[in-house]
Coordinates of C-alpha atoms in Angstrom, one line a residue:
X1 CA -10.5 -8.6 18.2
X2 CA -11.2 -11.4 15.8
X3 CA -12.0 -10.2 12.2
X4 CA -12.8 -12.2 9.1
X5 CA -11.2 -10.7 6.0
X6 CA -13.1 -11.8 2.9
X7 CA -11.7 -12.2 -0.6
X8 CA -8.0 -11.6 0.1
X9 CA -7.4 -13.8 -3.0
X10 CA -9.7 -14.5 -5.9
X11 CA -10.4 -18.1 -6.9
X12 CA -7.9 -17.7 -9.8
X13 CA -5.3 -16.3 -7.5
X14 CA -5.8 -19.2 -5.0
X15 CA -5.3 -21.7 -7.9
X16 CA -2.1 -20.0 -9.0
X17 CA -0.8 -19.9 -5.4
X18 CA -1.7 -23.6 -4.8
X19 CA 0.1 -24.5 -8.1
X20 CA 3.2 -22.8 -6.8
X21 CA 3.3 -24.2 -3.2
X22 CA 1.9 -27.7 -3.9
X23 CA 4.9 -28.4 -6.1
X24 CA 7.3 -27.2 -3.4
X25 CA 9.2 -29.1 -0.7
X26 CA 7.2 -29.9 2.5
X27 CA 8.9 -30.7 5.8
X28 CA 7.9 -31.3 9.4
X29 CA 6.0 -28.2 10.7
X30 CA 8.0 -28.0 13.8
X31 CA 10.8 -26.1 12.0
X32 CA 9.3 -22.9 13.2
X33 CA 8.0 -24.0 16.6
X34 CA 9.0 -23.1 20.1
X35 CA 9.5 -25.8 22.7
X36 CA 5.9 -25.6 23.9
X37 CA 4.3 -25.6 20.5
X38 CA 6.5 -28.5 19.2
X39 CA 4.9 -30.9 21.6
X40 CA 1.4 -30.1 20.3
X41 CA 2.1 -29.5 16.6
X42 CA 1.5 -32.2 14.0
X43 CA 1.5 -30.8 10.4
X44 CA 3.7 -30.1 7.4
X45 CA 5.2 -26.8 6.3
X46 CA 6.5 -25.5 3.0
X47 CA 10.3 -25.4 3.5
X48 CA 11.3 -21.8 4.4
X49 CA 13.9 -20.0 2.2
X50 CA 13.1 -21.9 -1.0
X51 CA 12.3 -20.0 -4.2
X52 CA 8.7 -21.4 -4.1
X53 CA 8.3 -20.2 -0.5
X54 CA 9.7 -16.7 -1.3
X55 CA 7.6 -16.3 -4.4
X56 CA 4.4 -17.5 -2.6
X57 CA 5.1 -15.2 0.3
X58 CA 5.5 -12.2 -1.9
X59 CA 2.2 -13.2 -3.7
X60 CA 0.4 -13.1 -0.3
X61 CA 2.0 -9.8 0.8
X62 CA 0.9 -8.1 -2.5
X63 CA -2.6 -9.3 -1.9
X64 CA -2.6 -7.9 1.7
X65 CA -1.8 -4.4 0.5
X66 CA -5.0 -4.6 -1.6
X67 CA -7.2 -5.5 1.3
X68 CA -8.8 -2.5 3.1
X69 CA -10.3 -4.8 5.8
X70 CA -6.9 -6.2 6.7
X71 CA -5.2 -2.8 6.7
X72 CA -7.9 -1.4 8.9
X73 CA -8.0 -4.3 11.4
X74 CA -4.3 -5.0 11.7
X75 CA -2.8 -1.5 11.1
X76 CA 0.4 -3.3 10.0
X77 CA 3.8 -1.8 10.8
X78 CA 5.8 -5.0 10.0
X79 CA 4.6 -8.3 8.5
X80 CA 6.4 -11.6 9.0
X81 CA 7.1 -13.2 5.7
X82 CA 4.0 -15.5 5.1
X83 CA 4.5 -19.2 5.7
X84 CA 2.5 -22.2 4.5
X85 CA 1.2 -25.3 6.2
X86 CA -1.0 -28.3 5.5
X87 CA -2.8 -30.9 7.6
X88 CA -4.1 -34.3 6.6
X89 CA -4.6 -37.8 8.1
X90 CA -5.6 -36.7 11.6
X91 CA -2.9 -34.1 11.9
X92 CA -3.6 -31.3 14.4
X93 CA -2.1 -28.5 16.4
X94 CA -3.0 -28.5 20.1
X95 CA -3.5 -25.5 22.4
X96 CA -0.8 -22.9 22.2
X97 CA 0.0 -19.2 22.3
X98 CA 2.2 -17.8 19.5
X99 CA 5.7 -16.6 20.5
X100 CA 5.7 -12.9 21.4
X101 CA 8.9 -12.1 19.4
X102 CA 10.1 -13.7 16.2
X103 CA 13.4 -13.0 14.4
X104 CA 12.9 -11.9 10.8
X105 CA 14.6 -14.4 8.4
X106 CA 17.8 -13.2 6.9
X107 CA 18.3 -10.2 9.1
X108 CA 19.2 -9.2 12.7
X109 CA 15.7 -7.6 13.2
X110 CA 12.9 -9.0 15.2
X111 CA 9.1 -8.6 15.0
X112 CA 6.7 -8.3 17.9
X113 CA 3.7 -10.5 17.2
X114 CA 0.6 -8.4 17.9
X115 CA -1.8 -10.0 15.3
X116 CA -1.9 -13.6 14.0
X117 CA -3.4 -14.4 10.6
X118 CA -4.5 -17.5 8.8
X119 CA -5.3 -17.3 5.1
X120 CA -7.3 -20.4 4.0
X121 CA -6.2 -22.0 0.7
X122 CA -8.4 -25.1 0.6
X123 CA -12.1 -25.2 -0.2
X124 CA -13.9 -25.6 3.1
X125 CA -15.9 -28.6 1.8
X126 CA -12.8 -30.4 0.5
X127 CA -11.7 -31.5 4.0
X128 CA -13.3 -32.4 7.4
X129 CA -12.1 -31.0 10.7
X130 CA -9.3 -28.5 10.6
X131 CA -11.2 -25.7 12.3
X132 CA -9.1 -22.9 13.8
X133 CA -10.4 -22.7 17.4
X134 CA -9.7 -19.4 19.1
X135 CA -10.4 -18.7 22.8
X136 CA -11.3 -15.3 24.2
X137 CA -13.4 -13.8 27.0
X138 CA -16.5 -14.6 25.1
X139 CA -15.8 -18.3 24.6
X140 CA -14.3 -20.4 21.8
X141 CA -14.7 -19.3 18.2
X142 CA -14.5 -22.0 15.4
X143 CA -13.2 -20.6 12.1
X144 CA -13.3 -22.5 8.8
X145 CA -13.4 -20.1 5.9
X146 CA -13.6 -20.5 2.1
X147 CA -10.4 -20.5 0.1
X148 CA -9.0 -17.0 -0.3
X149 CA -10.6 -15.7 2.9
X150 CA -8.5 -14.9 6.0
X151 CA -9.0 -14.4 9.8
X152 CA -6.9 -12.1 12.0
X153 CA -6.9 -12.3 15.8
X154 CA -4.7 -11.2 18.7
X155 CA -1.5 -13.2 18.9
X156 CA -2.0 -13.4 22.7
X157 CA -5.0 -15.7 22.2
X158 CA -5.0 -19.4 23.1
X159 CA -5.8 -21.3 19.9
X160 CA -5.5 -24.6 18.2
X161 CA -6.3 -26.5 14.9
X162 CA -8.7 -29.4 15.1
X163 CA -7.7 -32.7 13.6
X164 CA -8.2 -33.0 9.8
X165 CA -10.0 -36.3 9.4
X166 CA -10.6 -36.2 5.6
X167 CA -8.9 -34.3 2.8
X168 CA -6.1 -31.8 3.1
X169 CA -6.2 -28.4 4.8
X170 CA -3.7 -25.9 3.3
X171 CA -3.2 -22.4 4.6
X172 CA -0.8 -19.5 4.8
X173 CA 0.0 -18.1 8.2
X174 CA 2.0 -15.1 9.5
X175 CA 2.2 -12.5 12.2
X176 CA 1.9 -8.7 12.2
X177 CA 3.6 -6.1 14.3
X178 CA 0.9 -3.5 14.5
X179 CA 1.4 0.3 14.6
X180 CA -1.0 0.1 17.6
X181 CA 0.1 -2.8 20.0
X182 CA -2.9 -2.7 22.3
X183 CA -5.8 -4.9 21.0
X184 CA -8.4 -2.8 22.7
X185 CA -7.2 0.4 21.0
X186 CA -7.0 -1.4 17.6
X187 CA -10.6 -2.6 18.1
X188 CA -11.8 1.0 18.8
X189 CA -9.9 2.3 15.7
X190 CA -11.3 -0.5 13.5
X191 CA -14.9 0.2 14.6
X192 CA -14.4 3.9 14.1
X193 CA -13.0 3.4 10.7
X194 CA -15.9 1.1 9.7
X195 CA -18.4 3.7 10.9
X196 CA -16.6 6.5 9.0
X197 CA -16.7 4.5 5.8
X198 CA -20.4 3.6 6.2
X199 CA -21.2 7.3 6.9
X200 CA -19.2 8.4 3.9
X201 CA -21.0 5.9 1.6
X202 CA -24.4 7.3 2.7
X203 CA -23.5 11.0 3.1
X204 CA -20.3 11.8 1.3
X205 CA -20.7 15.6 1.7
X206 CA -21.4 15.4 5.5
X207 CA -19.0 17.6 7.4
X208 CA -19.0 15.0 10.2
X209 CA -17.1 12.6 8.0
X210 CA -14.2 15.0 7.8
X211 CA -14.3 15.6 11.6
X212 CA -14.5 12.0 12.4
X213 CA -11.7 11.2 10.0
X214 CA -9.6 13.8 11.9
X215 CA -10.4 12.1 15.2
X216 CA -9.4 8.7 13.8
X217 CA -6.0 9.9 12.6
X218 CA -5.3 11.9 15.8
X219 CA -6.0 8.7 17.8
X220 CA -3.5 6.8 15.6
X221 CA -1.0 9.6 16.3
X222 CA -1.6 9.2 20.0
X223 CA -1.4 5.4 20.1
X224 CA 1.0 4.6 17.2
X225 CA 4.2 2.8 18.4
X226 CA 6.6 3.1 15.5

């Protein structure tokens, strides 16, 4: 399931975040790559473990908790600390699939990557190219969103970033271990949640809203893997 998540950050918040990370230390993006990805990846990444990186990551995590669309689509159990990358001068990231398991920095714990996320931090008209291209059974989806908007999609997807031929593409990226690992089940729950919210907005006193909400939570109880 590919879901666009609007307005994770306001324009003011994007500017504040960019001010923080643009002044940070940027290194070769392959510091977090597996062997396969390293051969296809050409970008820069904000050095992990710096004060700027930690502060910026916490900034994004706080925003995620305020996003009902993200919470409904991802059903997060654990979120990998957000990272930041940038592409310019023809840099790109070729076809790859994200690693299934990632160690959490500074601990002996690991996270299963069920959902991948890209939060766009550059105005879409400030650079050319740089589309996130995601393949699924329905074809290839090209995603290039306004600054402050995000896309989430299954981490099992084959995907790539098209070359940036003008300007600079800056984004935050991270992975989510969902409470519901199966993408098909998450899709059904997301669609059910959207329907319940729509019904509630139109008929807040409707008894079916309570009944469907009970069905939703009972399905989570059945499928949750925590």
